[in-house]
Amino acid sequence: MNNYDVVVIGAGPGGYISAIRCAQLGFSTACVDNGMGVDNKPALGGTCLNTGCIPSKALLDSSHHYAFISKQAADHGINVSGVKLDIHKMINRKNRIVQKLTRGIAGLFKKNKVDWLQGQGTLLGNDKVKVTPAGEEAGEEYTVSARHIIIATGSIPARFSFAAVDQNRIVDSTGALVFKEVPKRLGVIGAGVIGLELGSVWSRMGSKVTILEALDDFLAPVDRQIAAASEKLLARQGLDIRLGARVTGTGVNSREVGVSFEQGGSKQQLNFDKLIVAVGRSPNIAGLGAEEAGLELNENGSIKVDEYCATNLPNVHAIGDVVRGPMLAHKAAEEGVMVAERLAGQKSEINLDLVPWVIYTWPEIAWVGKTEAELEEAGVSFRAGVFPFAASGRALAAGDSDGMVKILSDADTDQVLGVHVLGPNASELVAEAVLAMEFDGTSEDIARTIHAHPTLAEAMHEAALANDGRALHI
Ligand code: FAD
Ligand code: NAD
């Protein structure tokens, strides 16, 4: 039996980053993973690299270029004719990017001397992991021992009996990344992050997309002003988003899929060529042997951990999507680093209140910290500064001037409490806000920081000035 200082189960962004950091800190480290790549062979990287963040962004970027060439290039005086989509090539490009990155992790494992154990990991108490290799050429199962175990088994699409995924007519996010042709009529259940991102991809490529969302509010967790503006822009792009529409059943025949839903007290039905089910993700503990090992779980099936990701079992930590908190790759990765460093005796911590969110629609939506509604509910008095991209020279030059930056700060101390961006490259702009908030910065700090001209980041500067009623360009 091989003995390791640390065995990590799962090689998504939580697990692979944690394994590399453990090895950097001098621990002998192995990472057990049962993930398969786009070629159906073992691949590192988990959901994020294989079927999540990276492939979805590759298709978002490709479809964005197509939409630009088809609809906006002429505004720039660029007339293009004969524009044609080659879906096969687009999907292959996405696959090549995924493989480059997943193979890159294998290279990083080699460089850092992390052993990649291919197969399913099952806990045997708190110091042993059984590895069961999968596939035709898989060997016998075996056991490794560990002084520390880090569980990073991630999440899987939530399943509901009203929409059984067959990856043909009814697909989850993984199936929606490999359509062979553009569906004429595409239905989506759930106007959450996945529904809006993948709905945008196929809408830009020509699908008539209808999104059915059970809640009455569009993007309920997002700041109301930002959500309202985004809803209008997405409708203008052709997305038919029906709020208060709770899907209750589906039926498939050889030609189409019928979706039944309730809206405003009436029962309705729509038919589509394809249906994407995007109704959330569930923590993944399948095959982990969590209950047999005595691991304490939360009601939703996630593994119970404290602020440092320690479980109830001594020497066992859990990180990423399989524990509480936002299901985001960067949150998983930072938890992985924190656990590795704490095992090495360092005092690392992470602040879950400052995890940035991004929704990669166009314009993008990004935020960190509290929304206006959350501050109101908590009885905090605050000031808001808003600056529209319509007044940004850089945004106008780019032809991308929809949206705004909004900075919320404490009315007494001016400390920044929340920053919300709807606009071009919001995903990049929010980083400045996270940094400011990590240092307990004020909106005055952002207002006194020199921002290059002409840049989109000047909108952040102006929103900080607006927070004190002294914006210069509105
Ligand atoms: P995962 O990435 O889920 O990795 C878990 C790994 O563990 C997998 O390889 C799995 O096969 C393996 N595993 C599970 N059980 C076992 C076992 N018993 N033994 C061995 N191996 C096991 N997040 C963002 O931050 N930005 C984005 O843009 C973004 N886009 C997304 C787009 C889509 C379509 C989806 C579905 C998700 C997206 N996410 C995004 C979410 C992101 O993918 C997850 O938050 C992230 O992958 C979680 O990382 P993780 O390490 O916790 O788990
Ligand atoms: P989500 O929680 O964001 O959205 C699911 C939506 O489905 C909700 O709005 C919910 O009200 C709706 N819904 C549920 N049941 C319904 C029904 N019967 N009828 C109609 N609507 C219904 O979940 P998701 O979009 O599946 O994404 C899962 C998670 O994956 C995200 O929360 C996020 O953590 C992660 N993710 C992140 C990114 C990113 O960071 N850009 C991208 C994709 C996924």
mmCIF file of C-alpha atoms in Angstrom, residues 157-430:
data_model
loop_
_atom_site.group_PDB
_atom_site.id
_atom_site.type_symbol
_atom_site.label_atom_id
_atom_site.label_comp_id
_atom_site.label_asym_id
_atom_site.label_seq_id
_atom_site.Cartn_x
_atom_site.Cartn_y
_atom_site.Cartn_z
ATOM 1 C CA PRO A 157 -26.572 18.839 -12.584
ATOM 2 C CA ALA A 158 -29.674 18.677 -10.363
ATOM 3 C CA ARG A 159 -32.144 16.107 -11.678
ATOM 4 C CA PHE A 160 -35.924 16.404 -11.564
ATOM 5 C CA SER A 161 -38.493 13.794 -12.564
ATOM 6 C CA PHE A 162 -40.427 16.385 -14.611
ATOM 7 C CA ALA A 163 -37.593 16.638 -17.131
ATOM 8 C CA ALA A 164 -35.638 13.395 -17.573
ATOM 9 C CA VAL A 165 -32.363 14.188 -19.343
ATOM 10 C CA ASP A 166 -31.645 11.843 -22.294
ATOM 11 C CA GLN A 167 -28.842 14.044 -23.765
ATOM 12 C CA ASN A 168 -30.756 14.009 -27.052
ATOM 13 C CA ARG A 169 -34.005 16.006 -26.947
ATOM 14 C CA ILE A 170 -33.635 16.927 -23.273
ATOM 15 C CA VAL A 171 -30.081 17.861 -22.313
ATOM 16 C CA ASP A 172 -28.253 19.258 -19.299
ATOM 17 C CA SER A 173 -25.408 21.766 -19.572
ATOM 18 C CA THR A 174 -23.014 19.039 -20.761
ATOM 19 C CA GLY A 175 -25.328 18.027 -23.632
ATOM 20 C CA ALA A 176 -25.871 21.679 -24.576
ATOM 21 C CA LEU A 177 -22.125 22.049 -25.270
ATOM 22 C CA VAL A 178 -22.132 19.469 -28.065
ATOM 23 C CA PHE A 179 -25.197 20.134 -30.244
ATOM 24 C CA LYS A 180 -24.398 19.018 -33.802
ATOM 25 C CA GLU A 181 -26.625 21.665 -35.360
ATOM 26 C CA VAL A 182 -28.350 24.852 -34.251
ATOM 27 C CA PRO A 183 -31.797 23.909 -32.881
ATOM 28 C CA LYS A 184 -34.530 25.993 -34.518
ATOM 29 C CA ARG A 185 -36.632 26.151 -31.342
ATOM 30 C CA LEU A 186 -34.647 25.845 -28.110
ATOM 31 C CA GLY A 187 -36.349 25.700 -24.719
ATOM 32 C CA VAL A 188 -34.459 26.295 -21.461
ATOM 33 C CA ILE A 189 -35.765 25.531 -17.967
ATOM 34 C CA GLY A 190 -34.235 28.007 -15.511
ATOM 35 C CA ALA A 191 -33.114 31.601 -16.121
ATOM 36 C CA GLY A 192 -30.111 31.138 -13.827
ATOM 37 C CA VAL A 193 -26.442 31.391 -14.732
ATOM 38 C CA ILE A 194 -26.341 28.337 -16.999
ATOM 39 C CA GLY A 195 -29.706 29.026 -18.662
ATOM 40 C CA LEU A 196 -28.676 32.580 -19.579
ATOM 41 C CA GLU A 197 -25.143 31.698 -20.708
ATOM 42 C CA LEU A 198 -26.037 28.687 -22.851
ATOM 43 C CA GLY A 199 -29.296 30.316 -23.975
ATOM 44 C CA SER A 200 -27.161 33.242 -25.213
ATOM 45 C CA VAL A 201 -24.757 30.930 -27.067
ATOM 46 C CA TRP A 202 -27.484 29.264 -29.146
ATOM 47 C CA SER A 203 -29.599 32.394 -29.550
ATOM 48 C CA ARG A 204 -26.614 34.205 -31.096
ATOM 49 C CA MET A 205 -26.209 31.310 -33.507
ATOM 50 C CA GLY A 206 -29.820 31.547 -34.661
ATOM 51 C CA SER A 207 -32.007 29.473 -32.293
ATOM 52 C CA LYS A 208 -35.306 30.943 -31.191
ATOM 53 C CA VAL A 209 -34.714 30.632 -27.447
ATOM 54 C CA THR A 210 -37.475 30.566 -24.826
ATOM 55 C CA ILE A 211 -36.417 30.484 -21.172
ATOM 56 C CA LEU A 212 -38.955 29.399 -18.557
ATOM 57 C CA GLU A 213 -38.194 30.633 -15.039
ATOM 58 C CA ALA A 214 -40.260 29.666 -11.994
ATOM 59 C CA LEU A 215 -39.493 32.818 -9.990
ATOM 60 C CA ASP A 216 -41.272 36.120 -10.622
ATOM 61 C CA ASP A 217 -38.018 38.055 -10.239
ATOM 62 C CA PHE A 218 -35.398 37.977 -12.992
ATOM 63 C CA LEU A 219 -31.983 36.974 -11.551
ATOM 64 C CA ALA A 220 -33.176 37.183 -7.957
ATOM 65 C CA PRO A 221 -29.673 37.231 -6.342
ATOM 66 C CA VAL A 222 -28.525 40.148 -8.531
ATOM 67 C CA ASP A 223 -28.900 43.848 -7.671
ATOM 68 C CA ARG A 224 -32.391 44.898 -8.863
ATOM 69 C CA GLN A 225 -31.257 47.833 -11.001
ATOM 70 C CA ILE A 226 -28.662 45.683 -12.772
ATOM 71 C CA ALA A 227 -31.061 42.752 -13.229
ATOM 72 C CA ALA A 228 -33.780 44.995 -14.708
ATOM 73 C CA ALA A 229 -31.361 46.584 -17.183
ATOM 74 C CA SER A 230 -29.946 43.181 -18.156
ATOM 75 C CA GLU A 231 -33.419 41.708 -18.686
ATOM 76 C CA LYS A 232 -34.252 44.496 -21.169
ATOM 77 C CA LEU A 233 -31.000 44.030 -23.081
ATOM 78 C CA LEU A 234 -31.379 40.247 -23.308
ATOM 79 C CA ALA A 235 -34.973 40.658 -24.545
ATOM 80 C CA ARG A 236 -33.666 43.094 -27.182
ATOM 81 C CA GLN A 237 -31.236 40.368 -28.293
ATOM 82 C CA GLY A 238 -34.217 38.061 -28.867
ATOM 83 C CA LEU A 239 -34.238 35.913 -25.718
ATOM 84 C CA ASP A 240 -37.865 35.206 -24.771
ATOM 85 C CA ILE A 241 -37.642 35.039 -20.962
ATOM 86 C CA ARG A 242 -40.904 34.048 -19.263
ATOM 87 C CA LEU A 243 -40.914 34.755 -15.536
ATOM 88 C CA GLY A 244 -43.231 33.054 -13.037
ATOM 89 C CA ALA A 245 -43.340 30.041 -15.377
ATOM 90 C CA ARG A 246 -42.911 26.839 -13.347
ATOM 91 C CA VAL A 247 -42.263 23.771 -15.493
ATOM 92 C CA THR A 248 -44.271 20.771 -14.323
ATOM 93 C CA GLY A 249 -43.714 18.151 -17.003
ATOM 94 C CA THR A 250 -42.150 17.224 -20.343
ATOM 95 C CA GLY A 251 -42.986 14.744 -23.080
ATOM 96 C CA VAL A 252 -40.726 13.616 -25.907
ATOM 97 C CA ASN A 253 -41.620 12.180 -29.294
ATOM 98 C CA SER A 254 -39.490 11.507 -32.362
ATOM 99 C CA ARG A 255 -39.825 15.100 -33.631
ATOM 100 C CA GLU A 256 -39.904 17.396 -30.603
ATOM 101 C CA VAL A 257 -40.164 17.876 -26.872
ATOM 102 C CA GLY A 258 -43.288 19.316 -25.255
ATOM 103 C CA VAL A 259 -42.962 21.308 -22.043
ATOM 104 C CA SER A 260 -45.885 21.918 -19.681
ATOM 105 C CA PHE A 261 -45.718 24.841 -17.296
ATOM 106 C CA GLU A 262 -47.897 26.940 -15.028
ATOM 107 C CA GLN A 263 -47.862 30.695 -15.375
ATOM 108 C CA GLY A 264 -50.216 33.182 -13.719
ATOM 109 C CA GLY A 265 -52.531 30.366 -12.601
ATOM 110 C CA SER A 266 -52.972 28.924 -16.100
ATOM 111 C CA LYS A 267 -51.500 25.722 -17.532
ATOM 112 C CA GLN A 268 -49.580 26.155 -20.784
ATOM 113 C CA GLN A 269 -47.521 24.072 -23.195
ATOM 114 C CA LEU A 270 -44.721 24.850 -25.655
ATOM 115 C CA ASN A 271 -42.895 22.570 -28.091
ATOM 116 C CA PHE A 272 -39.179 22.712 -28.856
ATOM 117 C CA ASP A 273 -36.566 20.879 -30.920
ATOM 118 C CA LYS A 274 -34.245 20.714 -27.898
ATOM 119 C CA LEU A 275 -34.657 21.491 -24.219
ATOM 120 C CA ILE A 276 -31.866 22.462 -21.811
ATOM 121 C CA VAL A 277 -32.519 21.695 -18.150
ATOM 122 C CA ALA A 278 -30.610 24.269 -16.070
ATOM 123 C CA VAL A 279 -32.237 24.178 -12.664
ATOM 124 C CA GLY A 280 -29.183 24.146 -10.401
ATOM 125 C CA ARG A 281 -26.449 21.734 -9.351
ATOM 126 C CA SER A 282 -26.242 19.213 -6.501
ATOM 127 C CA PRO A 283 -23.193 18.316 -4.380
ATOM 128 C CA ASN A 284 -21.583 15.080 -5.625
ATOM 129 C CA ILE A 285 -20.904 12.402 -3.037
ATOM 130 C CA ALA A 286 -21.744 9.407 -5.256
ATOM 131 C CA GLY A 287 -19.420 6.480 -4.561
ATOM 132 C CA LEU A 288 -17.449 8.441 -1.975
ATOM 133 C CA GLY A 289 -18.585 6.288 0.933
ATOM 134 C CA ALA A 290 -19.308 9.435 2.917
ATOM 135 C CA GLU A 291 -22.002 8.013 5.152
ATOM 136 C CA GLU A 292 -20.179 4.719 5.786
ATOM 137 C CA ALA A 293 -17.117 6.718 6.856
ATOM 138 C CA GLY A 294 -19.270 8.757 9.268
ATOM 139 C CA LEU A 295 -18.933 12.053 7.401
ATOM 140 C CA GLU A 296 -21.543 14.570 8.539
ATOM 141 C CA LEU A 297 -23.715 16.028 5.748
ATOM 142 C CA ASN A 298 -26.001 19.058 5.453
ATOM 143 C CA GLU A 299 -29.672 18.721 4.510
ATOM 144 C CA ASN A 300 -28.944 19.341 0.793
ATOM 145 C CA GLY A 301 -26.368 16.530 0.730
ATOM 146 C CA SER A 302 -23.298 18.780 0.868
ATOM 147 C CA ILE A 303 -20.480 17.890 3.261
ATOM 148 C CA LYS A 304 -20.613 19.838 6.523
ATOM 149 C CA VAL A 305 -17.463 21.903 7.099
ATOM 150 C CA ASP A 306 -16.306 24.772 9.308
ATOM 151 C CA GLU A 307 -14.851 28.059 8.045
ATOM 152 C CA TYR A 308 -11.514 26.317 7.392
ATOM 153 C CA CYS A 309 -13.156 23.437 5.475
ATOM 154 C CA ALA A 310 -12.559 20.903 8.273
ATOM 155 C CA THR A 311 -15.179 18.111 8.379
ATOM 156 C CA ASN A 312 -16.315 16.272 11.505
ATOM 157 C CA LEU A 313 -13.682 13.538 10.785
ATOM 158 C CA PRO A 314 -10.196 14.341 12.042
ATOM 159 C CA ASN A 315 -7.697 14.794 9.177
ATOM 160 C CA VAL A 316 -10.459 15.048 6.549
ATOM 161 C CA HIS A 317 -11.206 18.357 4.809
ATOM 162 C CA ALA A 318 -13.702 19.100 2.049
ATOM 163 C CA ILE A 319 -13.682 21.992 -0.446
ATOM 164 C CA GLY A 320 -15.437 23.435 -3.489
ATOM 165 C CA ASP A 321 -18.897 22.630 -4.849
ATOM 166 C CA VAL A 322 -19.346 19.675 -2.486
ATOM 167 C CA VAL A 323 -19.470 22.045 0.543
ATOM 168 C CA ARG A 324 -21.485 25.185 1.423
ATOM 169 C CA GLY A 325 -21.042 28.480 -0.365
ATOM 170 C CA PRO A 326 -21.165 29.547 -4.002
ATOM 171 C CA MET A 327 -20.510 26.826 -6.588
ATOM 172 C CA LEU A 328 -17.716 28.677 -8.366
ATOM 173 C CA ALA A 329 -14.328 27.534 -9.634
ATOM 174 C CA HIS A 330 -12.328 30.361 -8.000
ATOM 175 C CA LYS A 331 -14.014 29.733 -4.636
ATOM 176 C CA ALA A 332 -13.119 26.013 -4.891
ATOM 177 C CA ALA A 333 -9.515 26.824 -5.822
ATOM 178 C CA GLU A 334 -8.987 29.322 -2.983
ATOM 179 C CA GLU A 335 -10.408 26.847 -0.468
ATOM 180 C CA GLY A 336 -7.941 24.287 -1.847
ATOM 181 C CA VAL A 337 -5.014 26.638 -1.296
ATOM 182 C CA MET A 338 -6.230 27.566 2.189
ATOM 183 C CA VAL A 339 -6.510 23.926 3.322
ATOM 184 C CA ALA A 340 -3.076 22.998 1.926
ATOM 185 C CA GLU A 341 -1.461 25.960 3.691
ATOM 186 C CA ARG A 342 -3.217 25.306 6.987
ATOM 187 C CA LEU A 343 -2.017 21.674 6.860
ATOM 188 C CA ALA A 344 1.482 23.156 6.589
ATOM 189 C CA GLY A 345 0.870 25.236 9.727
ATOM 190 C CA GLN A 346 0.101 28.544 8.016
ATOM 191 C CA LYS A 347 -2.804 30.732 9.137
ATOM 192 C CA SER A 348 -4.446 31.134 5.724
ATOM 193 C CA GLU A 349 -8.115 32.041 5.457
ATOM 194 C CA ILE A 350 -10.585 33.152 2.796
ATOM 195 C CA ASN A 351 -13.429 35.619 2.965
ATOM 196 C CA LEU A 352 -16.528 34.060 1.416
ATOM 197 C CA ASP A 353 -18.231 37.480 1.520
ATOM 198 C CA LEU A 354 -15.801 38.690 -1.146
ATOM 199 C CA VAL A 355 -16.196 35.974 -3.771
ATOM 200 C CA PRO A 356 -16.895 37.729 -7.085
ATOM 201 C CA TRP A 357 -19.686 36.445 -9.343
ATOM 202 C CA VAL A 358 -19.812 36.751 -13.115
ATOM 203 C CA ILE A 359 -22.584 35.883 -15.552
ATOM 204 C CA TYR A 360 -21.117 35.754 -19.050
ATOM 205 C CA THR A 361 -24.066 37.149 -20.979
ATOM 206 C CA TRP A 362 -23.353 40.169 -23.160
ATOM 207 C CA PRO A 363 -23.107 42.622 -21.642
ATOM 208 C CA GLU A 364 -21.575 40.674 -18.787
ATOM 209 C CA ILE A 365 -22.874 40.938 -15.237
ATOM 210 C CA ALA A 366 -20.367 40.921 -12.379
ATOM 211 C CA TRP A 367 -20.594 41.787 -8.747
ATOM 212 C CA VAL A 368 -18.997 41.456 -5.335
ATOM 213 C CA GLY A 369 -20.431 42.165 -1.898
ATOM 214 C CA LYS A 370 -23.933 43.287 -0.987
ATOM 215 C CA THR A 371 -26.830 44.419 -3.165
ATOM 216 C CA GLU A 372 -28.993 47.434 -2.319
ATOM 217 C CA ALA A 373 -31.792 45.101 -1.208
ATOM 218 C CA GLU A 374 -29.471 43.203 1.148
ATOM 219 C CA LEU A 375 -28.219 46.434 2.712
ATOM 220 C CA GLU A 376 -31.779 47.732 3.131
ATOM 221 C CA GLU A 377 -32.840 44.478 4.753
ATOM 222 C CA ALA A 378 -29.872 44.652 7.148
ATOM 223 C CA GLY A 379 -30.779 48.256 8.025
ATOM 224 C CA VAL A 380 -27.408 49.595 6.839
ATOM 225 C CA SER A 381 -27.478 53.195 5.594
ATOM 226 C CA PHE A 382 -25.507 53.501 2.390
ATOM 227 C CA ARG A 383 -24.730 55.757 -0.567
ATOM 228 C CA ALA A 384 -24.924 54.650 -4.195
ATOM 229 C CA GLY A 385 -22.873 55.983 -7.092
ATOM 230 C CA VAL A 386 -23.879 54.930 -10.604
ATOM 231 C CA PHE A 387 -22.060 55.634 -13.859
ATOM 232 C CA PRO A 388 -23.495 54.522 -17.230
ATOM 233 C CA PHE A 389 -21.196 53.143 -19.945
ATOM 234 C CA ALA A 390 -23.127 55.403 -22.344
ATOM 235 C CA ALA A 391 -20.931 58.216 -20.945
ATOM 236 C CA SER A 392 -17.661 56.275 -21.313
ATOM 237 C CA GLY A 393 -15.496 57.261 -24.276
ATOM 238 C CA ARG A 394 -13.871 53.826 -24.453
ATOM 239 C CA ALA A 395 -17.242 52.018 -24.397
ATOM 240 C CA LEU A 396 -18.604 54.294 -27.140
ATOM 241 C CA ALA A 397 -15.473 53.788 -29.250
ATOM 242 C CA ALA A 398 -15.943 50.035 -28.936
ATOM 243 C CA GLY A 399 -19.646 50.279 -29.788
ATOM 244 C CA ASP A 400 -20.449 48.583 -26.468
ATOM 245 C CA SER A 401 -22.026 51.237 -24.280
ATOM 246 C CA ASP A 402 -24.910 49.392 -22.592
ATOM 247 C CA GLY A 403 -24.905 49.014 -18.818
ATOM 248 C CA MET A 404 -23.415 50.712 -15.801
ATOM 249 C CA VAL A 405 -21.116 50.504 -12.787
ATOM 250 C CA LYS A 406 -22.701 50.929 -9.374
ATOM 251 C CA ILE A 407 -20.777 51.347 -6.133
ATOM 252 C CA LEU A 408 -22.490 51.055 -2.759
ATOM 253 C CA SER A 409 -20.660 52.385 0.272
ATOM 254 C CA ASP A 410 -21.409 52.861 3.955
ATOM 255 C CA ALA A 411 -23.056 56.254 4.508
ATOM 256 C CA ASP A 412 -20.890 56.984 7.600
ATOM 257 C CA THR A 413 -17.504 55.386 6.881
ATOM 258 C CA ASP A 414 -17.604 55.318 3.049
ATOM 259 C CA GLN A 415 -16.310 51.710 3.145
ATOM 260 C CA VAL A 416 -17.263 49.946 -0.101
ATOM 261 C CA LEU A 417 -19.965 47.352 0.638
ATOM 262 C CA GLY A 418 -20.910 46.198 -2.846
ATOM 263 C CA VAL A 419 -19.955 46.800 -6.472
ATOM 264 C CA HIS A 420 -22.211 45.805 -9.366
ATOM 265 C CA VAL A 421 -21.302 45.980 -13.029
ATOM 266 C CA LEU A 422 -23.367 45.382 -16.135
ATOM 267 C CA GLY A 423 -21.242 46.051 -19.143
ATOM 268 C CA PRO A 424 -18.500 45.034 -21.542
ATOM 269 C CA ASN A 425 -15.752 43.074 -19.772
ATOM 270 C CA ALA A 426 -17.524 43.353 -16.409
ATOM 271 C CA SER A 427 -15.745 40.084 -15.516
ATOM 272 C CA GLU A 428 -12.386 41.893 -15.628
ATOM 273 C CA LEU A 429 -13.569 45.202 -14.154
ATOM 274 C CA VAL A 430 -14.899 43.587 -10.969
#
